[in-house]
Amino acid sequence: MFYRIKNKYRQLVSEWQLHRAKDKIHFAPEEALILTGDPRGGTTWLSSLLVQATKAAMIWEPLWLAKNPSFKNIGFSYRQYISEQENWPEAEGLFRDLFSGKDLNSNLISFTSVAEITSSSHLLFKFCRANQLLPWLTATFEFTNPPIYLLRHPCAVVASQLKQGGWDRLPSTIQFKDQPDFEQEVGDPDYLNTINTVEKRLALIWCMANRRTLESPHNNHRWLSICYEDLLMNPHQQLSRIRDRWKVPLAKDVLDDVAKPSFTTVEDTSAIKGADQIGKWKETLSSKQIAEIMGVVQHFGIKVYSEDPVPAISYD
């Protein structure tokens, strides 16, 4: 009870401060710094590093509809897909207001403050539900700094989701009403009847959130693709790629903190073990679970990942 009262008070104060500072908050939408990945995919860890490196103010999960109803009110789902060619003025307007700092609320600034926002030169938007929006977003906005697309092995993502909890209560049938070509992409209409375990359903969600962006001809061009595994094994190299593509100076001491776990890390699953960490899911998932997850991934023709923890990806 005390926690809820305290949290409600904090939200009221934040909303009041945002209202008072609304004339001082204005950013060019094209200057937005964007990081997107999967839930339990490492975005919290990398966003913390990037905030430290750029001194940007972090805007937390704008597409968490329960915390930001603006998008829900125009018909967004939690994993909304928009075709690159689609014209959706309401969605474009909301993203423009979001990236400019006009459409913020107390939930979105949970990990920053109004004072930090007004004193920062950039806003960093941390998403774990925008992977499939990257082709449309980068076609709609000419970002000065290409968004970062953080990929993590589907087995690692599923293992972390199962360990963290909350994903084991998925409905037995997953609907993708926001993805009109879903049935075509699935192929055999009877295939969905085989998605009969939690692991398969989570793998299906991973595929639907990543397949279009991975297969896009713009992948790693209009946005910067980084594999979580490579970031762990070669942090200097991958952070240097960000430094080379972004026109925002990165603090040189950011690499000193690359091994620190994020605040959402569970137990000893932090990113402090480098190469040892990337295959940890082999210890927590059974052979059957791994086979089920990779069977779904292979059904969609995604070749970046196999039962080898190291992704087969080229950044060229």
PDB file of C-alpha atoms in Angstrom:
ATOM      1  CA  MET A   1       0.000   0.000   0.000  1.00  0.00           C
ATOM      2  CA  PHE A   2       2.762   2.436   0.990  1.00  0.00           C
ATOM      3  CA  TYR A   3       4.661   1.640  -2.224  1.00  0.00           C
ATOM      4  CA  ARG A   4       1.591   2.337  -4.374  1.00  0.00           C
ATOM      5  CA  ILE A   5       0.962   5.645  -2.627  1.00  0.00           C
ATOM      6  CA  LYS A   6       4.604   6.633  -2.992  1.00  0.00           C
ATOM      7  CA  ASN A   7       4.637   5.663  -6.675  1.00  0.00           C
ATOM      8  CA  LYS A   8       1.418   7.572  -7.350  1.00  0.00           C
ATOM      9  CA  TYR A   9       2.867  10.649  -5.645  1.00  0.00           C
ATOM     10  CA  ARG A  10       6.027  10.361  -7.752  1.00  0.00           C
ATOM     11  CA  GLN A  11       3.951  10.157 -10.929  1.00  0.00           C
ATOM     12  CA  LEU A  12       1.889  13.216  -9.983  1.00  0.00           C
ATOM     13  CA  VAL A  13       5.049  15.204  -9.283  1.00  0.00           C
ATOM     14  CA  SER A  14       6.571  14.116 -12.606  1.00  0.00           C
ATOM     15  CA  GLU A  15       3.432  15.045 -14.541  1.00  0.00           C
ATOM     16  CA  TRP A  16       3.376  18.461 -12.858  1.00  0.00           C
ATOM     17  CA  GLN A  17       7.062  19.001 -13.670  1.00  0.00           C
ATOM     18  CA  LEU A  18       6.506  17.969 -17.298  1.00  0.00           C
ATOM     19  CA  HIS A  19       3.630  20.426 -17.570  1.00  0.00           C
ATOM     20  CA  ARG A  20       5.726  23.227 -16.115  1.00  0.00           C
ATOM     21  CA  ALA A  21       8.621  22.489 -18.479  1.00  0.00           C
ATOM     22  CA  LYS A  22       6.635  21.826 -21.674  1.00  0.00           C
ATOM     23  CA  ASP A  23       7.827  25.067 -23.313  1.00  0.00           C
ATOM     24  CA  LYS A  24      11.448  24.088 -22.611  1.00  0.00           C
ATOM     25  CA  ILE A  25      11.252  20.587 -24.055  1.00  0.00           C
ATOM     26  CA  HIS A  26      11.750  20.552 -27.797  1.00  0.00           C
ATOM     27  CA  PHE A  27      13.965  18.194 -29.750  1.00  0.00           C
ATOM     28  CA  ALA A  28      14.292  17.659 -33.482  1.00  0.00           C
ATOM     29  CA  PRO A  29      12.610  14.285 -34.175  1.00  0.00           C
ATOM     30  CA  GLU A  30      15.385  13.328 -36.600  1.00  0.00           C
ATOM     31  CA  GLU A  31      17.931  13.712 -33.787  1.00  0.00           C
ATOM     32  CA  ALA A  32      16.325  10.939 -31.704  1.00  0.00           C
ATOM     33  CA  LEU A  33      18.617   8.158 -30.519  1.00  0.00           C
ATOM     34  CA  ILE A  34      16.794   4.840 -30.815  1.00  0.00           C
ATOM     35  CA  LEU A  35      17.598   1.413 -29.426  1.00  0.00           C
ATOM     36  CA  THR A  36      15.282  -1.533 -30.024  1.00  0.00           C
ATOM     37  CA  GLY A  37      15.498  -5.252 -29.293  1.00  0.00           C
ATOM     38  CA  ASP A  38      13.485  -8.077 -27.785  1.00  0.00           C
ATOM     39  CA  PRO A  39      12.256  -8.324 -24.188  1.00  0.00           C
ATOM     40  CA  ARG A  40      15.144  -9.933 -22.260  1.00  0.00           C
ATOM     41  CA  GLY A  41      17.342  -9.181 -25.251  1.00  0.00           C
ATOM     42  CA  GLY A  42      19.877  -6.871 -23.588  1.00  0.00           C
ATOM     43  CA  THR A  43      18.340  -3.473 -24.364  1.00  0.00           C
ATOM     44  CA  THR A  44      18.348  -2.352 -20.722  1.00  0.00           C
ATOM     45  CA  TRP A  45      22.035  -3.116 -20.392  1.00  0.00           C
ATOM     46  CA  LEU A  46      23.027  -1.412 -23.646  1.00  0.00           C
ATOM     47  CA  SER A  47      20.752   1.587 -23.045  1.00  0.00           C
ATOM     48  CA  SER A  48      22.428   2.181 -19.692  1.00  0.00           C
ATOM     49  CA  LEU A  49      25.815   2.215 -21.413  1.00  0.00           C
ATOM     50  CA  LEU A  50      24.585   4.569 -24.127  1.00  0.00           C
ATOM     51  CA  VAL A  51      23.045   6.986 -21.632  1.00  0.00           C
ATOM     52  CA  GLN A  52      26.349   7.102 -19.807  1.00  0.00           C
ATOM     53  CA  ALA A  53      28.254   7.538 -23.066  1.00  0.00           C
ATOM     54  CA  THR A  54      26.054  10.227 -24.628  1.00  0.00           C
ATOM     55  CA  LYS A  55      24.564  11.953 -21.544  1.00  0.00           C
ATOM     56  CA  ALA A  56      21.184  11.604 -23.276  1.00  0.00           C
ATOM     57  CA  ALA A  57      17.968  11.359 -21.257  1.00  0.00           C
ATOM     58  CA  MET A  58      16.379   7.912 -21.481  1.00  0.00           C
ATOM     59  CA  ILE A  59      12.746   7.560 -22.559  1.00  0.00           C
ATOM     60  CA  TRP A  60      11.550   4.175 -21.326  1.00  0.00           C
ATOM     61  CA  GLU A  61       9.442   1.775 -23.441  1.00  0.00           C
ATOM     62  CA  PRO A  62       7.127   4.165 -25.348  1.00  0.00           C
ATOM     63  CA  LEU A  63       5.215   1.232 -26.878  1.00  0.00           C
ATOM     64  CA  TRP A  64       4.251  -0.324 -23.557  1.00  0.00           C
ATOM     65  CA  LEU A  65       0.605   0.464 -24.224  1.00  0.00           C
ATOM     66  CA  ALA A  66      -0.549   0.092 -20.633  1.00  0.00           C
ATOM     67  CA  LYS A  67       1.854   2.879 -19.650  1.00  0.00           C
ATOM     68  CA  ASN A  68       1.471   5.002 -22.773  1.00  0.00           C
ATOM     69  CA  PRO A  69      -2.115   4.854 -24.104  1.00  0.00           C
ATOM     70  CA  SER A  70      -1.508   7.426 -26.865  1.00  0.00           C
ATOM     71  CA  PHE A  71      -0.563   4.665 -29.322  1.00  0.00           C
ATOM     72  CA  LYS A  72      -3.272   2.318 -28.103  1.00  0.00           C
ATOM     73  CA  ASN A  73      -5.840   5.011 -28.837  1.00  0.00           C
ATOM     74  CA  ILE A  74      -4.994   4.956 -32.557  1.00  0.00           C
ATOM     75  CA  GLY A  75      -5.213   1.173 -32.770  1.00  0.00           C
ATOM     76  CA  PHE A  76      -1.669   0.038 -31.991  1.00  0.00           C
ATOM     77  CA  SER A  77      -1.080  -3.452 -30.651  1.00  0.00           C
ATOM     78  CA  TYR A  78       1.904  -4.400 -28.506  1.00  0.00           C
ATOM     79  CA  ARG A  79       3.871  -5.583 -31.535  1.00  0.00           C
ATOM     80  CA  GLN A  80       2.430  -3.338 -34.195  1.00  0.00           C
ATOM     81  CA  TYR A  81       3.789  -3.774 -37.697  1.00  0.00           C
ATOM     82  CA  ILE A  82       3.546  -1.036 -40.328  1.00  0.00           C
ATOM     83  CA  SER A  83       4.489  -1.748 -43.909  1.00  0.00           C
ATOM     84  CA  GLU A  84       7.338   0.430 -45.148  1.00  0.00           C
ATOM     85  CA  GLN A  85       5.081   1.844 -47.854  1.00  0.00           C
ATOM     86  CA  GLU A  86       2.072   2.471 -45.611  1.00  0.00           C
ATOM     87  CA  ASN A  87       0.839   5.989 -45.003  1.00  0.00           C
ATOM     88  CA  TRP A  88      -0.472   6.282 -41.449  1.00  0.00           C
ATOM     89  CA  PRO A  89      -0.589  10.003 -40.576  1.00  0.00           C
ATOM     90  CA  GLU A  90      -1.795   9.411 -36.994  1.00  0.00           C
ATOM     91  CA  ALA A  91       1.097   7.069 -36.241  1.00  0.00           C
ATOM     92  CA  GLU A  92       3.612   9.396 -37.880  1.00  0.00           C
ATOM     93  CA  GLY A  93       2.256  12.322 -35.884  1.00  0.00           C
ATOM     94  CA  LEU A  94       2.487  10.424 -32.598  1.00  0.00           C
ATOM     95  CA  PHE A  95       6.058   9.333 -33.257  1.00  0.00           C
ATOM     96  CA  ARG A  96       6.966  12.881 -34.288  1.00  0.00           C
ATOM     97  CA  ASP A  97       5.523  14.226 -31.027  1.00  0.00           C
ATOM     98  CA  LEU A  98       7.268  11.467 -29.086  1.00  0.00           C
ATOM     99  CA  PHE A  99      10.681  12.037 -30.660  1.00  0.00           C
ATOM    100  CA  SER A 100      10.366  15.807 -30.199  1.00  0.00           C
ATOM    101  CA  GLY A 101       9.590  15.391 -26.500  1.00  0.00           C
ATOM    102  CA  LYS A 102       6.026  16.704 -26.727  1.00  0.00           C
ATOM    103  CA  ASP A 103       4.275  13.427 -25.868  1.00  0.00           C
ATOM    104  CA  LEU A 104       5.967  12.325 -22.648  1.00  0.00           C
ATOM    105  CA  ASN A 105       4.449  11.131 -19.392  1.00  0.00           C
ATOM    106  CA  SER A 106       5.655  10.081 -15.962  1.00  0.00           C
ATOM    107  CA  ASN A 107       6.032   6.427 -16.986  1.00  0.00           C
ATOM    108  CA  LEU A 108       8.234   7.219 -19.968  1.00  0.00           C
ATOM    109  CA  ILE A 109      10.634   9.227 -17.807  1.00  0.00           C
ATOM    110  CA  SER A 110      10.869   6.645 -15.009  1.00  0.00           C
ATOM    111  CA  PHE A 111      14.644   6.459 -15.383  1.00  0.00           C
ATOM    112  CA  THR A 112      15.427  10.098 -15.932  1.00  0.00           C
ATOM    113  CA  SER A 113      14.082  13.431 -14.696  1.00  0.00           C
ATOM    114  CA  VAL A 114      12.583  16.548 -16.179  1.00  0.00           C
ATOM    115  CA  ALA A 115      15.736  18.425 -15.213  1.00  0.00           C
ATOM    116  CA  GLU A 116      17.888  15.925 -17.112  1.00  0.00           C
ATOM    117  CA  ILE A 117      15.588  16.145 -20.131  1.00  0.00           C
ATOM    118  CA  THR A 118      15.743  19.940 -20.307  1.00  0.00           C
ATOM    119  CA  SER A 119      19.535  19.908 -19.931  1.00  0.00           C
ATOM    120  CA  SER A 120      20.215  17.073 -22.403  1.00  0.00           C
ATOM    121  CA  SER A 121      21.015  17.573 -26.062  1.00  0.00           C
ATOM    122  CA  HIS A 122      19.388  14.274 -27.049  1.00  0.00           C
ATOM    123  CA  LEU A 123      16.682  11.828 -26.015  1.00  0.00           C
ATOM    124  CA  LEU A 124      17.435   8.111 -26.136  1.00  0.00           C
ATOM    125  CA  PHE A 125      14.355   5.949 -26.765  1.00  0.00           C
ATOM    126  CA  LYS A 126      14.636   2.426 -25.398  1.00  0.00           C
ATOM    127  CA  PHE A 127      12.196   0.004 -27.073  1.00  0.00           C
ATOM    128  CA  CYS A 128      11.686  -3.743 -26.800  1.00  0.00           C
ATOM    129  CA  ARG A 129       8.658  -3.751 -29.102  1.00  0.00           C
ATOM    130  CA  ALA A 130       9.784  -1.813 -32.180  1.00  0.00           C
ATOM    131  CA  ASN A 131      12.028  -4.222 -34.128  1.00  0.00           C
ATOM    132  CA  GLN A 132       9.425  -4.741 -36.834  1.00  0.00           C
ATOM    133  CA  LEU A 133       8.837  -0.992 -37.125  1.00  0.00           C
ATOM    134  CA  LEU A 134      12.397  -0.134 -38.154  1.00  0.00           C
ATOM    135  CA  PRO A 135      11.828  -0.248 -41.953  1.00  0.00           C
ATOM    136  CA  TRP A 136       8.808   2.066 -41.650  1.00  0.00           C
ATOM    137  CA  LEU A 137      10.379   4.380 -39.068  1.00  0.00           C
ATOM    138  CA  THR A 138      13.570   4.870 -41.079  1.00  0.00           C
ATOM    139  CA  ALA A 139      11.561   5.453 -44.251  1.00  0.00           C
ATOM    140  CA  THR A 140       9.422   8.043 -42.456  1.00  0.00           C
ATOM    141  CA  PHE A 141      12.142   9.875 -40.515  1.00  0.00           C
ATOM    142  CA  GLU A 142      15.597  10.771 -41.778  1.00  0.00           C
ATOM    143  CA  PHE A 143      17.447  10.032 -38.542  1.00  0.00           C
ATOM    144  CA  THR A 144      20.805  11.707 -38.134  1.00  0.00           C
ATOM    145  CA  ASN A 145      21.959   8.760 -36.045  1.00  0.00           C
ATOM    146  CA  PRO A 146      20.816   5.355 -37.339  1.00  0.00           C
ATOM    147  CA  PRO A 147      18.724   3.400 -34.823  1.00  0.00           C
ATOM    148  CA  ILE A 148      20.430   0.478 -33.105  1.00  0.00           C
ATOM    149  CA  TYR A 149      18.844  -2.924 -33.654  1.00  0.00           C
ATOM    150  CA  LEU A 150      20.059  -5.274 -30.911  1.00  0.00           C
ATOM    151  CA  LEU A 151      19.662  -8.960 -31.774  1.00  0.00           C
ATOM    152  CA  ARG A 152      19.976 -11.855 -29.344  1.00  0.00           C
ATOM    153  CA  HIS A 153      19.812 -15.593 -29.997  1.00  0.00           C
ATOM    154  CA  PRO A 154      16.170 -16.729 -29.804  1.00  0.00           C
ATOM    155  CA  CYS A 155      17.097 -19.567 -27.441  1.00  0.00           C
ATOM    156  CA  ALA A 156      18.784 -17.078 -25.103  1.00  0.00           C
ATOM    157  CA  VAL A 157      15.778 -14.740 -25.262  1.00  0.00           C
ATOM    158  CA  VAL A 158      13.301 -17.542 -24.534  1.00  0.00           C
ATOM    159  CA  ALA A 159      15.456 -18.970 -21.736  1.00  0.00           C
ATOM    160  CA  SER A 160      15.694 -15.546 -20.094  1.00  0.00           C
ATOM    161  CA  GLN A 161      11.963 -14.924 -20.476  1.00  0.00           C
ATOM    162  CA  LEU A 162      11.152 -18.262 -18.860  1.00  0.00           C
ATOM    163  CA  LYS A 163      13.581 -17.571 -16.026  1.00  0.00           C
ATOM    164  CA  GLN A 164      12.376 -14.028 -15.406  1.00  0.00           C
ATOM    165  CA  GLY A 165       8.720 -15.091 -15.420  1.00  0.00           C
ATOM    166  CA  GLY A 166       5.631 -13.473 -16.847  1.00  0.00           C
ATOM    167  CA  TRP A 167       5.839 -15.105 -20.276  1.00  0.00           C
ATOM    168  CA  ASP A 168       4.550 -18.497 -19.157  1.00  0.00           C
ATOM    169  CA  ARG A 169       0.978 -17.206 -19.151  1.00  0.00           C
ATOM    170  CA  LEU A 170       0.699 -16.659 -22.901  1.00  0.00           C
ATOM    171  CA  PRO A 171      -2.630 -17.618 -24.489  1.00  0.00           C
ATOM    172  CA  SER A 172      -2.605 -20.979 -26.245  1.00  0.00           C
ATOM    173  CA  THR A 173      -3.397 -19.269 -29.564  1.00  0.00           C
ATOM    174  CA  ILE A 174      -1.373 -16.241 -30.604  1.00  0.00           C
ATOM    175  CA  GLN A 175      -3.104 -13.702 -32.817  1.00  0.00           C
ATOM    176  CA  PHE A 176      -1.271 -11.415 -35.221  1.00  0.00           C
ATOM    177  CA  LYS A 177      -4.173  -9.265 -36.340  1.00  0.00           C
ATOM    178  CA  ASP A 178      -1.804  -6.324 -36.760  1.00  0.00           C
ATOM    179  CA  GLN A 179       0.213  -8.259 -39.386  1.00  0.00           C
ATOM    180  CA  PRO A 180      -1.982  -8.712 -42.448  1.00  0.00           C
ATOM    181  CA  ASP A 181       0.424 -11.042 -44.268  1.00  0.00           C
ATOM    182  CA  PHE A 182       0.920 -13.320 -41.276  1.00  0.00           C
ATOM    183  CA  GLU A 183      -0.856 -16.352 -42.770  1.00  0.00           C
ATOM    184  CA  GLN A 184       1.078 -15.986 -46.002  1.00  0.00           C
ATOM    185  CA  GLU A 185       4.354 -15.869 -44.103  1.00  0.00           C
ATOM    186  CA  VAL A 186       3.429 -18.916 -42.025  1.00  0.00           C
ATOM    187  CA  GLY A 187       2.685 -20.906 -45.168  1.00  0.00           C
ATOM    188  CA  ASP A 188       0.920 -24.110 -44.172  1.00  0.00           C
ATOM    189  CA  PRO A 189      -2.238 -22.999 -42.286  1.00  0.00           C
ATOM    190  CA  ASP A 190      -2.028 -26.157 -40.177  1.00  0.00           C
ATOM    191  CA  TYR A 191       1.423 -25.163 -38.952  1.00  0.00           C
ATOM    192  CA  LEU A 192      -0.024 -22.985 -36.190  1.00  0.00           C
ATOM    193  CA  ASN A 193      -1.629 -26.080 -34.707  1.00  0.00           C
ATOM    194  CA  THR A 194       1.869 -27.355 -33.977  1.00  0.00           C
ATOM    195  CA  ILE A 195       2.706 -24.291 -31.845  1.00  0.00           C
ATOM    196  CA  ASN A 196       1.586 -26.102 -28.718  1.00  0.00           C
ATOM    197  CA  THR A 197       4.206 -25.297 -26.069  1.00  0.00           C
ATOM    198  CA  VAL A 198       5.279 -22.110 -24.324  1.00  0.00           C
ATOM    199  CA  GLU A 199       8.719 -22.385 -25.911  1.00  0.00           C
ATOM    200  CA  LYS A 200       7.253 -22.612 -29.413  1.00  0.00           C
ATOM    201  CA  ARG A 201       4.927 -19.670 -28.801  1.00  0.00           C
ATOM    202  CA  LEU A 202       7.774 -17.506 -27.538  1.00  0.00           C
ATOM    203  CA  ALA A 203       9.896 -18.532 -30.529  1.00  0.00           C
ATOM    204  CA  LEU A 204       7.018 -17.644 -32.863  1.00  0.00           C
ATOM    205  CA  ILE A 205       6.757 -14.184 -31.289  1.00  0.00           C
ATOM    206  CA  TRP A 206      10.535 -13.740 -31.698  1.00  0.00           C
ATOM    207  CA  CYS A 207      10.305 -14.674 -35.389  1.00  0.00           C
ATOM    208  CA  MET A 208       7.371 -12.381 -36.093  1.00  0.00           C
ATOM    209  CA  ALA A 209       9.157  -9.500 -34.360  1.00  0.00           C
ATOM    210  CA  ASN A 210      12.443  -9.946 -36.226  1.00  0.00           C
ATOM    211  CA  ARG A 211      12.044 -11.716 -39.564  1.00  0.00           C
ATOM    212  CA  ARG A 212      11.064  -8.695 -41.688  1.00  0.00           C
ATOM    213  CA  THR A 213      13.796  -6.491 -40.280  1.00  0.00           C
ATOM    214  CA  LEU A 214      16.437  -9.197 -40.642  1.00  0.00           C
ATOM    215  CA  GLU A 215      15.403  -9.865 -44.239  1.00  0.00           C
ATOM    216  CA  SER A 216      15.116  -6.209 -45.220  1.00  0.00           C
ATOM    217  CA  PRO A 217      17.633  -4.961 -47.810  1.00  0.00           C
ATOM    218  CA  HIS A 218      18.094  -1.987 -45.499  1.00  0.00           C
ATOM    219  CA  ASN A 219      19.269  -4.140 -42.582  1.00  0.00           C
ATOM    220  CA  ASN A 220      22.464  -2.727 -41.103  1.00  0.00           C
ATOM    221  CA  HIS A 221      22.300   0.256 -43.463  1.00  0.00           C
ATOM    222  CA  ARG A 222      19.393   2.484 -42.422  1.00  0.00           C
ATOM    223  CA  TRP A 223      19.797   1.063 -38.914  1.00  0.00           C
ATOM    224  CA  LEU A 224      22.822  -0.402 -37.147  1.00  0.00           C
ATOM    225  CA  SER A 225      22.466  -4.107 -36.375  1.00  0.00           C
ATOM    226  CA  ILE A 226      24.411  -5.448 -33.408  1.00  0.00           C
ATOM    227  CA  CYS A 227      24.325  -8.980 -32.042  1.00  0.00           C
ATOM    228  CA  TYR A 228      24.231  -9.225 -28.274  1.00  0.00           C
ATOM    229  CA  GLU A 229      26.722 -12.083 -28.467  1.00  0.00           C
ATOM    230  CA  ASP A 230      29.230  -9.987 -30.413  1.00  0.00           C
ATOM    231  CA  LEU A 231      28.706  -7.112 -28.007  1.00  0.00           C
ATOM    232  CA  LEU A 232      29.662  -9.423 -25.128  1.00  0.00           C
ATOM    233  CA  MET A 233      32.663 -10.968 -26.851  1.00  0.00           C
ATOM    234  CA  ASN A 234      33.939  -7.854 -28.642  1.00  0.00           C
ATOM    235  CA  PRO A 235      32.533  -4.845 -26.746  1.00  0.00           C
ATOM    236  CA  HIS A 236      35.183  -2.398 -27.924  1.00  0.00           C
ATOM    237  CA  GLN A 237      34.640  -3.334 -31.558  1.00  0.00           C
ATOM    238  CA  GLN A 238      30.846  -3.092 -31.413  1.00  0.00           C
ATOM    239  CA  LEU A 239      30.767   0.151 -29.428  1.00  0.00           C
ATOM    240  CA  SER A 240      33.264   1.574 -31.900  1.00  0.00           C
ATOM    241  CA  ARG A 241      30.762   0.793 -34.668  1.00  0.00           C
ATOM    242  CA  ILE A 242      28.226   2.914 -32.826  1.00  0.00           C
ATOM    243  CA  ARG A 243      30.784   5.677 -32.364  1.00  0.00           C
ATOM    244  CA  ASP A 244      31.597   5.615 -36.082  1.00  0.00           C
ATOM    245  CA  ARG A 245      27.947   5.809 -37.210  1.00  0.00           C
ATOM    246  CA  TRP A 246      26.547   8.200 -34.630  1.00  0.00           C
ATOM    247  CA  LYS A 247      27.239  11.893 -34.794  1.00  0.00           C
ATOM    248  CA  VAL A 248      26.981  12.134 -31.004  1.00  0.00           C
ATOM    249  CA  PRO A 249      30.281  11.974 -29.100  1.00  0.00           C
ATOM    250  CA  LEU A 250      30.593   8.898 -26.894  1.00  0.00           C
ATOM    251  CA  ALA A 251      32.467   9.235 -23.615  1.00  0.00           C
ATOM    252  CA  LYS A 252      35.716   7.274 -23.769  1.00  0.00           C
ATOM    253  CA  ASP A 253      35.228   5.686 -20.350  1.00  0.00           C
ATOM    254  CA  VAL A 254      32.013   3.905 -21.398  1.00  0.00           C
ATOM    255  CA  LEU A 255      33.970   0.730 -22.112  1.00  0.00           C
ATOM    256  CA  ASP A 256      34.967   0.565 -18.458  1.00  0.00           C
ATOM    257  CA  ASP A 257      31.379  -0.284 -17.580  1.00  0.00           C
ATOM    258  CA  VAL A 258      30.647  -2.668 -20.432  1.00  0.00           C
ATOM    259  CA  ALA A 259      30.800  -5.672 -18.088  1.00  0.00           C
ATOM    260  CA  LYS A 260      28.354  -4.374 -15.514  1.00  0.00           C
ATOM    261  CA  PRO A 261      24.941  -6.115 -15.428  1.00  0.00           C
ATOM    262  CA  SER A 262      21.720  -4.158 -15.929  1.00  0.00           C
ATOM    263  CA  PHE A 263      19.241  -3.597 -13.129  1.00  0.00           C
ATOM    264  CA  THR A 264      16.793  -6.055 -14.745  1.00  0.00           C
ATOM    265  CA  THR A 265      19.320  -8.889 -14.728  1.00  0.00           C
ATOM    266  CA  VAL A 266      18.231 -11.993 -12.808  1.00  0.00           C
ATOM    267  CA  GLU A 267      20.703 -13.647 -10.410  1.00  0.00           C
ATOM    268  CA  ASP A 268      24.023 -14.438 -12.062  1.00  0.00           C
ATOM    269  CA  THR A 269      22.933 -13.969 -15.674  1.00  0.00           C
ATOM    270  CA  SER A 270      24.763 -10.676 -16.121  1.00  0.00           C
ATOM    271  CA  ALA A 271      26.931  -9.818 -19.068  1.00  0.00           C
ATOM    272  CA  ILE A 272      30.120 -10.166 -17.034  1.00  0.00           C
ATOM    273  CA  LYS A 273      31.265 -13.549 -18.323  1.00  0.00           C
ATOM    274  CA  GLY A 274      31.816 -12.670 -21.949  1.00  0.00           C
ATOM    275  CA  ALA A 275      31.997 -15.711 -24.192  1.00  0.00           C
ATOM    276  CA  ASP A 276      30.914 -18.015 -21.358  1.00  0.00           C
ATOM    277  CA  GLN A 277      27.643 -16.124 -21.031  1.00  0.00           C
ATOM    278  CA  ILE A 278      26.420 -16.415 -24.609  1.00  0.00           C
ATOM    279  CA  GLY A 279      25.876 -20.172 -24.386  1.00  0.00           C
ATOM    280  CA  LYS A 280      24.376 -20.266 -20.927  1.00  0.00           C
ATOM    281  CA  TRP A 281      20.971 -21.110 -22.385  1.00  0.00           C
ATOM    282  CA  LYS A 282      22.342 -24.532 -23.297  1.00  0.00           C
ATOM    283  CA  GLU A 283      22.521 -25.240 -19.571  1.00  0.00           C
ATOM    284  CA  THR A 284      19.040 -23.965 -18.724  1.00  0.00           C
ATOM    285  CA  LEU A 285      17.054 -25.299 -21.699  1.00  0.00           C
ATOM    286  CA  SER A 286      16.563 -28.998 -22.384  1.00  0.00           C
ATOM    287  CA  SER A 287      17.484 -30.547 -25.717  1.00  0.00           C
ATOM    288  CA  LYS A 288      13.778 -30.804 -26.490  1.00  0.00           C
ATOM    289  CA  GLN A 289      13.175 -27.124 -25.737  1.00  0.00           C
ATOM    290  CA  ILE A 290      16.110 -26.073 -27.927  1.00  0.00           C
ATOM    291  CA  ALA A 291      14.873 -28.252 -30.776  1.00  0.00           C
ATOM    292  CA  GLU A 292      11.368 -26.792 -30.504  1.00  0.00           C
ATOM    293  CA  ILE A 293      12.635 -23.197 -30.528  1.00  0.00           C
ATOM    294  CA  MET A 294      15.022 -23.734 -33.428  1.00  0.00           C
ATOM    295  CA  GLY A 295      12.363 -25.652 -35.359  1.00  0.00           C
ATOM    296  CA  VAL A 296      10.181 -22.534 -35.378  1.00  0.00           C
ATOM    297  CA  VAL A 297      13.116 -20.314 -36.333  1.00  0.00           C
ATOM    298  CA  GLN A 298      14.037 -22.609 -39.217  1.00  0.00           C
ATOM    299  CA  HIS A 299      10.418 -22.732 -40.396  1.00  0.00           C
ATOM    300  CA  PHE A 300      10.645 -19.016 -41.103  1.00  0.00           C
ATOM    301  CA  GLY A 301      13.940 -19.408 -42.926  1.00  0.00           C
ATOM    302  CA  ILE A 302      15.981 -17.370 -40.452  1.00  0.00           C
ATOM    303  CA  LYS A 303      19.558 -18.518 -40.947  1.00  0.00           C
ATOM    304  CA  VAL A 304      21.435 -16.159 -38.644  1.00  0.00           C
ATOM    305  CA  TYR A 305      20.917 -18.502 -35.694  1.00  0.00           C
ATOM    306  CA  SER A 306      21.449 -22.217 -35.157  1.00  0.00           C
ATOM    307  CA  GLU A 307      22.150 -24.358 -32.105  1.00  0.00           C
ATOM    308  CA  ASP A 308      25.585 -22.708 -32.108  1.00  0.00           C
ATOM    309  CA  PRO A 309      25.449 -19.777 -29.640  1.00  0.00           C
ATOM    310  CA  VAL A 310      27.536 -17.621 -31.988  1.00  0.00           C
ATOM    311  CA  PRO A 311      25.413 -15.977 -34.723  1.00  0.00           C
ATOM    312  CA  ALA A 312      26.316 -16.364 -38.381  1.00  0.00           C
ATOM    313  CA  ILE A 313      26.091 -12.710 -39.292  1.00  0.00           C
ATOM    314  CA  SER A 314      28.086 -10.301 -41.397  1.00  0.00           C
ATOM    315  CA  TYR A 315      28.022  -6.586 -40.637  1.00  0.00           C
ATOM    316  CA  ASP A 316      29.168  -5.589 -44.112  1.00  0.00           C
TER     317      ASP A 316
END
